mmCIF file of N, CA and C in Angstrom:
data_model
loop_
_atom_site.group_PDB
_atom_site.id
_atom_site.type_symbol
_atom_site.label_atom_id
_atom_site.label_comp_id
_atom_site.label_asym_id
_atom_site.label_seq_id
_atom_site.Cartn_x
_atom_site.Cartn_y
_atom_site.Cartn_z
ATOM 1 N N MET A 264 178.266 96.343 158.784
ATOM 2 C CA MET A 264 179.413 95.471 158.975
ATOM 3 C C MET A 264 178.937 94.040 159.169
ATOM 4 N N ARG A 265 179.691 93.121 158.675
ATOM 5 C CA ARG A 265 179.353 91.700 158.771
ATOM 6 C C ARG A 265 179.565 91.199 160.195
ATOM 7 N N ASP A 266 178.832 90.172 160.553
ATOM 8 C CA ASP A 266 178.975 89.551 161.869
ATOM 9 C C ASP A 266 179.989 88.422 161.785
ATOM 10 N N TYR A 267 181.237 88.734 162.091
ATOM 11 C CA TYR A 267 182.278 87.723 162.078
ATOM 12 C C TYR A 267 182.287 86.991 163.411
ATOM 13 N N GLN A 268 182.672 85.720 163.371
ATOM 14 C CA GLN A 268 182.787 84.921 164.579
ATOM 15 C C GLN A 268 184.255 84.626 164.813
ATOM 16 N N SER A 269 184.575 84.223 166.038
ATOM 17 C CA SER A 269 185.978 84.003 166.375
ATOM 18 C C SER A 269 186.195 82.678 167.066
ATOM 19 N N LEU A 270 187.339 82.084 166.750
ATOM 20 C CA LEU A 270 187.886 80.975 167.504
ATOM 21 C C LEU A 270 189.150 81.525 168.159
ATOM 22 N N VAL A 271 189.949 80.686 168.759
ATOM 23 C CA VAL A 271 191.129 81.164 169.468
ATOM 24 C C VAL A 271 192.057 81.968 168.566
ATOM 25 N N HIS A 272 192.390 81.441 167.385
ATOM 26 C CA HIS A 272 193.330 82.120 166.499
ATOM 27 C C HIS A 272 192.721 82.456 165.135
ATOM 28 N N THR A 273 191.382 82.466 165.050
ATOM 29 C CA THR A 273 190.739 82.631 163.754
ATOM 30 C C THR A 273 189.514 83.524 163.866
ATOM 31 N N THR A 274 189.367 84.430 162.931
ATOM 32 C CA THR A 274 188.135 85.186 162.762
ATOM 33 C C THR A 274 187.543 84.723 161.448
ATOM 34 N N TRP A 275 186.242 84.397 161.448
ATOM 35 C CA TRP A 275 185.687 83.735 160.278
ATOM 36 C C TRP A 275 184.217 84.073 160.043
ATOM 37 N N ASP A 276 183.786 83.826 158.817
ATOM 38 C CA ASP A 276 182.390 83.921 158.410
ATOM 39 C C ASP A 276 182.201 82.927 157.269
ATOM 40 N N CYS A 277 181.920 81.682 157.595
ATOM 41 C CA CYS A 277 181.787 80.602 156.614
ATOM 42 C C CYS A 277 180.351 80.101 156.621
ATOM 43 N N LYS A 278 179.586 80.486 155.606
ATOM 44 C CA LYS A 278 178.197 80.056 155.514
ATOM 45 C C LYS A 278 177.995 79.302 154.212
ATOM 46 N N TYR A 279 177.155 78.274 154.285
ATOM 47 C CA TYR A 279 176.923 77.406 153.138
ATOM 48 C C TYR A 279 175.426 77.188 152.938
ATOM 49 N N HIS A 280 175.025 77.109 151.676
ATOM 50 C CA HIS A 280 173.657 76.728 151.324
ATOM 51 C C HIS A 280 173.703 75.239 151.024
ATOM 52 N N ILE A 281 172.939 74.454 151.789
ATOM 53 C CA ILE A 281 172.975 72.999 151.665
ATOM 54 C C ILE A 281 171.571 72.481 151.375
ATOM 55 N N VAL A 282 171.482 71.524 150.441
ATOM 56 C CA VAL A 282 170.220 70.867 150.108
ATOM 57 C C VAL A 282 170.478 69.363 150.096
ATOM 58 N N PHE A 283 169.610 68.605 150.757
ATOM 59 C CA PHE A 283 169.684 67.149 150.656
ATOM 60 C C PHE A 283 168.275 66.569 150.645
ATOM 61 N N ILE A 284 168.172 65.310 150.189
ATOM 62 C CA ILE A 284 166.861 64.708 149.951
ATOM 63 C C ILE A 284 166.726 63.359 150.660
ATOM 64 N N PRO A 285 165.469 62.950 150.923
ATOM 65 C CA PRO A 285 165.239 61.599 151.463
ATOM 66 C C PRO A 285 165.506 60.544 150.391
ATOM 67 N N LYS A 286 165.647 59.318 150.828
ATOM 68 C CA LYS A 286 165.848 58.199 149.897
ATOM 69 C C LYS A 286 164.749 58.184 148.847
ATOM 70 N N ARG A 287 165.119 57.966 147.622
ATOM 71 C CA ARG A 287 164.220 57.871 146.478
ATOM 72 C C ARG A 287 163.297 59.080 146.356
ATOM 73 N N ARG A 288 163.728 60.209 146.899
ATOM 74 C CA ARG A 288 163.011 61.490 146.839
ATOM 75 C C ARG A 288 161.544 61.361 147.261
ATOM 76 N N LYS A 289 161.302 60.470 148.201
ATOM 77 C CA LYS A 289 159.942 60.291 148.712
ATOM 78 C C LYS A 289 159.525 61.522 149.499
ATOM 79 N N LYS A 290 158.243 61.847 149.428
ATOM 80 C CA LYS A 290 157.702 63.006 150.151
ATOM 81 C C LYS A 290 157.327 62.560 151.565
ATOM 82 N N VAL A 291 158.336 62.478 152.427
ATOM 83 C CA VAL A 291 158.141 61.949 153.778
ATOM 84 C C VAL A 291 158.343 62.983 154.875
ATOM 85 N N ILE A 292 158.752 64.190 154.529
ATOM 86 C CA ILE A 292 159.029 65.202 155.552
ATOM 87 C C ILE A 292 157.772 66.062 155.730
ATOM 88 N N PHE A 293 156.875 65.601 156.589
ATOM 89 C CA PHE A 293 155.654 66.349 156.858
ATOM 90 C C PHE A 293 155.152 65.991 158.254
ATOM 91 N N GLY A 294 154.200 66.747 158.746
ATOM 92 C CA GLY A 294 153.575 66.474 160.036
ATOM 93 C C GLY A 294 154.548 66.458 161.191
ATOM 94 N N MET A 295 154.451 65.407 162.004
ATOM 95 C CA MET A 295 155.265 65.295 163.211
ATOM 96 C C MET A 295 156.754 65.143 162.890
ATOM 97 N N ILE A 296 157.062 64.461 161.788
ATOM 98 C CA ILE A 296 158.477 64.310 161.405
ATOM 99 C C ILE A 296 159.077 65.679 161.103
ATOM 100 N N ARG A 297 158.323 66.526 160.422
ATOM 101 C CA ARG A 297 158.814 67.866 160.072
ATOM 102 C C ARG A 297 159.112 68.681 161.326
ATOM 103 N N LYS A 298 158.196 68.672 162.287
ATOM 104 C CA LYS A 298 158.410 69.415 163.533
ATOM 105 C C LYS A 298 159.608 68.852 164.299
ATOM 106 N N HIS A 299 159.689 67.534 164.347
ATOM 107 C CA HIS A 299 160.784 66.872 165.060
ATOM 108 C C HIS A 299 162.132 67.198 164.414
ATOM 109 N N LEU A 300 162.194 67.123 163.076
ATOM 110 C CA LEU A 300 163.459 67.363 162.377
ATOM 111 C C LEU A 300 163.969 68.785 162.555
ATOM 112 N N GLY A 301 163.081 69.756 162.547
ATOM 113 C CA GLY A 301 163.510 71.141 162.729
ATOM 114 C C GLY A 301 164.289 71.323 164.017
ATOM 115 N N LYS A 302 163.748 70.784 165.085
ATOM 116 C CA LYS A 302 164.403 70.886 166.393
ATOM 117 C C LYS A 302 165.699 70.078 166.410
ATOM 118 N N VAL A 303 165.665 68.879 165.853
ATOM 119 C CA VAL A 303 166.836 67.996 165.854
ATOM 120 C C VAL A 303 167.986 68.614 165.061
ATOM 121 N N PHE A 304 167.691 69.175 163.876
ATOM 122 C CA PHE A 304 168.744 69.798 163.062
ATOM 123 C C PHE A 304 169.446 70.915 163.835
ATOM 124 N N HIS A 305 168.683 71.755 164.519
ATOM 125 C CA HIS A 305 169.291 72.853 165.290
ATOM 126 C C HIS A 305 170.141 72.323 166.441
ATOM 127 N N GLU A 306 169.657 71.287 167.134
ATOM 128 C CA GLU A 306 170.423 70.712 168.245
ATOM 129 C C GLU A 306 171.719 70.073 167.753
ATOM 130 N N LEU A 307 171.651 69.335 166.638
ATOM 131 C CA LEU A 307 172.847 68.677 166.107
ATOM 132 C C LEU A 307 173.868 69.704 165.617
ATOM 133 N N ALA A 308 173.390 70.757 164.973
ATOM 134 C CA ALA A 308 174.302 71.807 164.513
ATOM 135 C C ALA A 308 174.998 72.456 165.708
ATOM 136 N N ALA A 309 174.259 72.727 166.762
ATOM 137 C CA ALA A 309 174.837 73.360 167.948
ATOM 138 C C ALA A 309 175.898 72.472 168.594
ATOM 139 N N GLN A 310 175.744 71.148 168.504
ATOM 140 C CA GLN A 310 176.735 70.239 169.081
ATOM 141 C C GLN A 310 178.087 70.370 168.391
ATOM 142 N N LYS A 311 178.106 70.824 167.150
ATOM 143 C CA LYS A 311 179.361 71.005 166.412
ATOM 144 C C LYS A 311 179.715 72.485 166.269
ATOM 145 N N ASN A 312 179.168 73.309 167.146
ATOM 146 C CA ASN A 312 179.409 74.760 167.135
ATOM 147 C C ASN A 312 178.999 75.410 165.817
ATOM 148 N N CYS A 313 177.997 74.848 165.167
ATOM 149 C CA CYS A 313 177.454 75.390 163.929
ATOM 150 C C CYS A 313 176.124 76.055 164.240
ATOM 151 N N GLN A 314 175.669 76.880 163.334
ATOM 152 C CA GLN A 314 174.387 77.545 163.522
ATOM 153 C C GLN A 314 173.604 77.511 162.221
ATOM 154 N N ILE A 315 172.367 77.047 162.283
ATOM 155 C CA ILE A 315 171.497 77.090 161.110
ATOM 156 C C ILE A 315 170.900 78.486 161.064
ATOM 157 N N VAL A 316 171.348 79.263 160.070
ATOM 158 C CA VAL A 316 170.934 80.650 159.931
ATOM 159 C C VAL A 316 169.524 80.721 159.361
ATOM 160 N N GLU A 317 169.234 79.868 158.414
ATOM 161 C CA GLU A 317 167.918 79.808 157.774
ATOM 162 C C GLU A 317 167.701 78.374 157.339
ATOM 163 N N GLY A 318 166.478 77.898 157.431
ATOM 164 C CA GLY A 318 166.194 76.540 157.003
ATOM 165 C C GLY A 318 164.742 76.380 156.622
ATOM 166 N N HIS A 319 164.481 75.440 155.742
ATOM 167 C CA HIS A 319 163.108 75.136 155.360
ATOM 168 C C HIS A 319 163.022 73.667 154.985
ATOM 169 N N LEU A 320 162.044 72.993 155.560
ATOM 170 C CA LEU A 320 161.836 71.577 155.284
ATOM 171 C C LEU A 320 160.684 71.439 154.294
ATOM 172 N N MET A 321 160.990 70.975 153.101
ATOM 173 C CA MET A 321 159.991 70.688 152.090
ATOM 174 C C MET A 321 159.613 69.218 152.224
ATOM 175 N N PRO A 322 158.464 68.783 151.660
ATOM 176 C CA PRO A 322 158.096 67.371 151.784
ATOM 177 C C PRO A 322 159.145 66.406 151.217
ATOM 178 N N ASP A 323 159.906 66.858 150.188
ATOM 179 C CA ASP A 323 160.861 65.944 149.554
ATOM 180 C C ASP A 323 162.300 66.448 149.533
ATOM 181 N N HIS A 324 162.614 67.511 150.261
ATOM 182 C CA HIS A 324 164.003 67.940 150.400
ATOM 183 C C HIS A 324 164.154 68.948 151.535
ATOM 184 N N VAL A 325 165.409 69.153 151.937
ATOM 185 C CA VAL A 325 165.738 70.055 153.037
ATOM 186 C C VAL A 325 166.667 71.133 152.510
ATOM 187 N N HIS A 326 166.336 72.393 152.785
ATOM 188 C CA HIS A 326 167.195 73.545 152.465
ATOM 189 C C HIS A 326 167.698 74.113 153.781
ATOM 190 N N MET A 327 168.973 74.446 153.848
ATOM 191 C CA MET A 327 169.460 75.177 155.013
ATOM 192 C C MET A 327 170.651 76.045 154.645
ATOM 193 N N CYS A 328 170.715 77.168 155.305
ATOM 194 C CA CYS A 328 171.886 78.044 155.242
ATOM 195 C C CYS A 328 172.532 77.879 156.614
ATOM 196 N N ILE A 329 173.735 77.337 156.627
ATOM 197 C CA ILE A 329 174.378 76.972 157.888
ATOM 198 C C ILE A 329 175.758 77.600 157.990
ATOM 199 N N SER A 330 176.074 78.067 159.167
ATOM 200 C CA SER A 330 177.381 78.641 159.458
ATOM 201 C C SER A 330 178.222 77.548 160.112
ATOM 202 N N ILE A 331 179.345 77.202 159.477
ATOM 203 C CA ILE A 331 180.201 76.113 159.946
ATOM 204 C C ILE A 331 181.588 76.673 160.246
ATOM 205 N N PRO A 332 182.115 76.439 161.461
ATOM 206 C CA PRO A 332 183.463 76.920 161.770
ATOM 207 C C PRO A 332 184.495 76.253 160.866
ATOM 208 N N PRO A 333 185.586 76.952 160.561
ATOM 209 C CA PRO A 333 186.592 76.394 159.659
ATOM 210 C C PRO A 333 187.312 75.154 160.198
ATOM 211 N N LYS A 334 187.163 74.842 161.470
ATOM 212 C CA LYS A 334 187.812 73.639 162.000
ATOM 213 C C LYS A 334 187.100 72.362 161.571
ATOM 214 N N TYR A 335 185.873 72.472 161.015
ATOM 215 C CA TYR A 335 185.128 71.317 160.518
ATOM 216 C C TYR A 335 184.943 71.423 159.010
ATOM 217 N N SER A 336 184.977 70.283 158.333
ATOM 218 C CA SER A 336 184.671 70.285 156.903
ATOM 219 C C SER A 336 183.158 70.244 156.723
ATOM 220 N N VAL A 337 182.696 70.745 155.585
ATOM 221 C CA VAL A 337 181.269 70.715 155.263
ATOM 222 C C VAL A 337 180.803 69.256 155.205
ATOM 223 N N PHE A 338 181.615 68.409 154.587
ATOM 224 C CA PHE A 338 181.311 66.981 154.472
ATOM 225 C C PHE A 338 181.046 66.360 155.842
ATOM 226 N N TYR A 339 181.891 66.660 156.804
ATOM 227 C CA TYR A 339 181.764 66.102 158.145
ATOM 228 C C TYR A 339 180.474 66.566 158.817
ATOM 229 N N VAL A 340 180.183 67.860 158.765
ATOM 230 C CA VAL A 340 179.007 68.409 159.440
ATOM 231 C C VAL A 340 177.716 67.907 158.795
ATOM 232 N N VAL A 341 177.650 67.907 157.466
ATOM 233 C CA VAL A 341 176.447 67.435 156.784
ATOM 234 C C VAL A 341 176.228 65.950 157.068
ATOM 235 N N GLY A 342 177.287 65.160 157.014
ATOM 236 C CA GLY A 342 177.180 63.738 157.323
ATOM 237 C C GLY A 342 176.715 63.501 158.749
ATOM 238 N N TYR A 343 177.234 64.284 159.668
ATOM 239 C CA TYR A 343 176.841 64.174 161.076
ATOM 240 C C TYR A 343 175.362 64.499 161.252
ATOM 241 N N ILE A 344 174.910 65.609 160.671
ATOM 242 C CA ILE A 344 173.512 66.027 160.805
ATOM 243 C C ILE A 344 172.572 65.009 160.159
ATOM 244 N N LYS A 345 172.909 64.557 158.949
ATOM 245 C CA LYS A 345 172.046 63.592 158.269
ATOM 246 C C LYS A 345 172.014 62.256 159.007
ATOM 247 N N GLY A 346 173.159 61.778 159.444
ATOM 248 C CA GLY A 346 173.233 60.483 160.115
ATOM 249 C C GLY A 346 172.517 60.467 161.454
ATOM 250 N N LYS A 347 172.796 61.445 162.288
ATOM 251 C CA LYS A 347 172.177 61.490 163.616
ATOM 252 C C LYS A 347 170.682 61.779 163.535
ATOM 253 N N SER A 348 170.260 62.602 162.572
ATOM 254 C CA SER A 348 168.821 62.875 162.438
ATOM 255 C C SER A 348 168.092 61.635 161.925
ATOM 256 N N ALA A 349 168.728 60.862 161.047
ATOM 257 C CA ALA A 349 168.116 59.619 160.559
ATOM 258 C C ALA A 349 167.928 58.630 161.711
ATOM 259 N N ILE A 350 168.904 58.542 162.602
ATOM 260 C CA ILE A 350 168.781 57.673 163.775
ATOM 261 C C ILE A 350 167.642 58.149 164.670
ATOM 262 N N SER A 351 167.539 59.467 164.845
ATOM 263 C CA SER A 351 166.474 60.032 165.668
ATOM 264 C C SER A 351 165.097 59.732 165.087
ATOM 265 N N ILE A 352 164.951 59.852 163.775
ATOM 266 C CA ILE A 352 163.676 59.533 163.116
ATOM 267 C C ILE A 352 163.364 58.048 163.288
ATOM 268 N N ALA A 353 164.362 57.205 163.108
ATOM 269 C CA ALA A 353 164.158 55.760 163.230
ATOM 270 C C ALA A 353 163.690 55.383 164.632
ATOM 271 N N ARG A 354 164.288 55.974 165.631
ATOM 272 C CA ARG A 354 163.911 55.656 167.009
ATOM 273 C C ARG A 354 162.504 56.134 167.338
ATOM 274 N N ARG A 355 162.141 57.269 166.788
ATOM 275 C CA ARG A 355 160.859 57.867 167.163
ATOM 276 C C ARG A 355 159.704 57.482 166.246
ATOM 277 N N PHE A 356 159.977 57.245 164.949
ATOM 278 C CA PHE A 356 158.879 57.073 164.011
ATOM 279 C C PHE A 356 158.891 55.752 163.240
ATOM 280 N N THR A 357 159.917 55.488 162.437
ATOM 281 C CA THR A 357 159.802 54.449 161.429
ATOM 282 C C THR A 357 160.532 53.143 161.710
ATOM 283 N N GLY A 358 161.648 53.181 162.343
ATOM 284 C CA GLY A 358 162.438 51.980 162.523
ATOM 285 C C GLY A 358 163.529 51.820 161.486
ATOM 286 N N LYS A 359 163.487 52.594 160.398
ATOM 287 C CA LYS A 359 164.554 52.575 159.388
ATOM 288 C C LYS A 359 165.557 53.662 159.733
ATOM 289 N N SER A 360 166.838 53.349 159.628
ATOM 290 C CA SER A 360 167.835 54.367 159.978
ATOM 291 C C SER A 360 168.421 55.066 158.757
ATOM 292 N N ARG A 361 168.153 54.579 157.558
ATOM 293 C CA ARG A 361 168.697 55.221 156.349
ATOM 294 C C ARG A 361 167.598 56.022 155.670
ATOM 295 N N ASN A 362 167.405 57.257 156.096
ATOM 296 C CA ASN A 362 166.331 58.090 155.560
ATOM 297 C C ASN A 362 166.784 59.027 154.456
ATOM 298 N N PHE A 363 168.058 59.426 154.454
ATOM 299 C CA PHE A 363 168.550 60.394 153.489
ATOM 300 C C PHE A 363 169.545 59.759 152.527
ATOM 301 N N THR A 364 169.623 60.306 151.318
ATOM 302 C CA THR A 364 170.608 59.827 150.351
ATOM 303 C C THR A 364 172.002 60.201 150.822
ATOM 304 N N ASP A 365 173.011 59.583 150.226
ATOM 305 C CA ASP A 365 174.397 59.880 150.605
ATOM 306 C C ASP A 365 174.823 61.265 150.138
ATOM 307 N N GLY A 366 174.312 61.716 149.013
ATOM 308 C CA GLY A 366 174.761 62.966 148.421
ATOM 309 C C GLY A 366 174.042 64.181 148.959
ATOM 310 N N TYR A 367 174.551 65.343 148.565
ATOM 311 C CA TYR A 367 173.939 66.613 148.926
ATOM 312 C C TYR A 367 174.467 67.688 147.996
ATOM 313 N N PHE A 368 173.795 68.826 147.971
ATOM 314 C CA PHE A 368 174.240 69.998 147.217
ATOM 315 C C PHE A 368 174.795 70.992 148.222
ATOM 316 N N VAL A 369 175.906 71.627 147.894
ATOM 317 C CA VAL A 369 176.461 72.666 148.753
ATOM 318 C C VAL A 369 176.985 73.801 147.888
ATOM 319 N N SER A 370 176.755 75.008 148.364
ATOM 320 C CA SER A 370 177.253 76.203 147.695
ATOM 321 C C SER A 370 177.672 77.195 148.775
ATOM 322 N N THR A 371 178.790 77.865 148.568
ATOM 323 C CA THR A 371 179.192 78.880 149.528
ATOM 324 C C THR A 371 178.283 80.088 149.368
ATOM 325 N N VAL A 372 177.968 80.712 150.478
ATOM 326 C CA VAL A 372 177.051 81.844 150.451
ATOM 327 C C VAL A 372 177.797 83.119 150.105
ATOM 328 N N GLY A 373 178.942 83.341 150.686
ATOM 329 C CA GLY A 373 179.715 84.547 150.399
ATOM 330 C C GLY A 373 178.974 85.813 150.787
ATOM 331 N N LEU A 374 179.007 86.794 149.907
ATOM 332 C CA LEU A 374 178.386 88.084 150.199
ATOM 333 C C LEU A 374 176.900 88.122 149.859
ATOM 334 N N ASP A 375 176.353 87.054 149.310
ATOM 335 C CA ASP A 375 174.948 87.020 148.912
ATOM 336 C C ASP A 375 174.067 86.335 149.958
ATOM 337 N N GLU A 376 174.401 86.449 151.219
ATOM 338 C CA GLU A 376 173.667 85.743 152.265
ATOM 339 C C GLU A 376 172.194 86.116 152.276
ATOM 340 N N GLU A 377 171.885 87.373 152.160
ATOM 341 C CA GLU A 377 170.482 87.803 152.205
ATOM 342 C C GLU A 377 169.685 87.208 151.052
ATOM 343 N N MET A 378 170.290 87.130 149.873
ATOM 344 C CA MET A 378 169.623 86.544 148.716
ATOM 345 C C MET A 378 169.367 85.046 148.947
ATOM 346 N N VAL A 379 170.324 84.335 149.495
ATOM 347 C CA VAL A 379 170.167 82.904 149.762
ATOM 348 C C VAL A 379 169.092 82.676 150.820
ATOM 349 N N ARG A 380 169.088 83.485 151.873
ATOM 350 C CA ARG A 380 168.080 83.353 152.924
ATOM 351 C C ARG A 380 166.681 83.585 152.363
ATOM 352 N N GLU A 381 166.535 84.582 151.510
ATOM 353 C CA GLU A 381 165.243 84.880 150.887
ATOM 354 C C GLU A 381 164.805 83.726 149.988
ATOM 355 N N TYR A 382 165.738 83.153 149.233
ATOM 356 C CA TYR A 382 165.441 82.006 148.367
ATOM 357 C C TYR A 382 164.915 80.830 149.188
ATOM 358 N N ILE A 383 165.579 80.537 150.311
ATOM 359 C CA ILE A 383 165.164 79.425 151.162
ATOM 360 C C ILE A 383 163.769 79.683 151.738
ATOM 361 N N GLN A 384 163.506 80.916 152.170
ATOM 362 C CA GLN A 384 162.214 81.247 152.758
ATOM 363 C C GLN A 384 161.072 81.087 151.757
ATOM 364 N N HIS A 385 161.312 81.401 150.490
ATOM 365 C CA HIS A 385 160.253 81.383 149.481
ATOM 366 C C HIS A 385 160.273 80.139 148.602
ATOM 367 N N GLN A 386 161.057 79.134 148.969
ATOM 368 C CA GLN A 386 161.185 77.932 148.149
ATOM 369 C C GLN A 386 159.861 77.192 147.996
ATOM 370 N N GLU A 387 159.076 77.120 149.057
ATOM 371 C CA GLU A 387 157.813 76.384 149.001
ATOM 372 C C GLU A 387 156.843 77.044 148.019
ATOM 373 N N LYS A 388 156.786 78.358 148.011
ATOM 374 C CA LYS A 388 155.910 79.072 147.074
ATOM 375 C C LYS A 388 156.352 78.848 145.634
ATOM 376 N N GLU A 389 157.669 78.821 145.417
ATOM 377 C CA GLU A 389 158.199 78.572 144.071
ATOM 378 C C GLU A 389 157.801 77.182 143.592
ATOM 379 N N ASP A 390 157.935 76.173 144.464
ATOM 380 C CA ASP A 390 157.576 74.805 144.096
ATOM 381 C C ASP A 390 156.086 74.684 143.799
ATOM 382 N N GLU A 391 155.239 75.348 144.590
ATOM 383 C CA GLU A 391 153.796 75.312 144.345
ATOM 384 C C GLU A 391 153.470 75.935 142.998
ATOM 385 N N HIS A 392 154.157 77.014 142.660
ATOM 386 C CA HIS A 392 153.940 77.684 141.374
ATOM 387 C C HIS A 392 154.281 76.757 140.218
ATOM 388 N N TYR A 393 155.418 76.065 140.298
ATOM 389 C CA TYR A 393 155.822 75.150 139.229
ATOM 390 C C TYR A 393 154.915 73.923 139.161
ATOM 391 N N ASP A 394 154.389 73.478 140.304
ATOM 392 C CA ASP A 394 153.469 72.345 140.316
ATOM 393 C C ASP A 394 152.164 72.692 139.604
ATOM 394 N N GLN A 395 151.742 73.941 139.725
ATOM 395 C CA GLN A 395 150.504 74.367 139.061
ATOM 396 C C GLN A 395 150.659 74.439 137.557
ATOM 397 N N LEU A 396 151.878 74.738 137.094
ATOM 398 C CA LEU A 396 152.125 74.790 135.654
ATOM 399 C C LEU A 396 152.074 73.401 135.092
#
């Protein structure tokens, strides 16, 4: 049986596969920034009653499978996470507050959650394979 969540008058299971990239697709997500962002993304998601089910930070993009309550739009949550994490990076590392592009990719997970989670987990190996070709 699926793990449904509840609000006062709603039972729901809304999960999305989201991908977004740094400005000019620069390979800037590594080392201390990578460790910092992982924690920050989870904290920001929790502030909006969201949960990152699976996530992976690549040097030039971010993959996450996130559960978002129906009271929030995907646009709002992604914008919140990207904006607040960019401010956090600026304060701690670079001084620039615009780290991510405005756009993002989103797809509903639906009944294929396990397949999406597996894809996110193995994304780095796939990229290494294509780089070798």
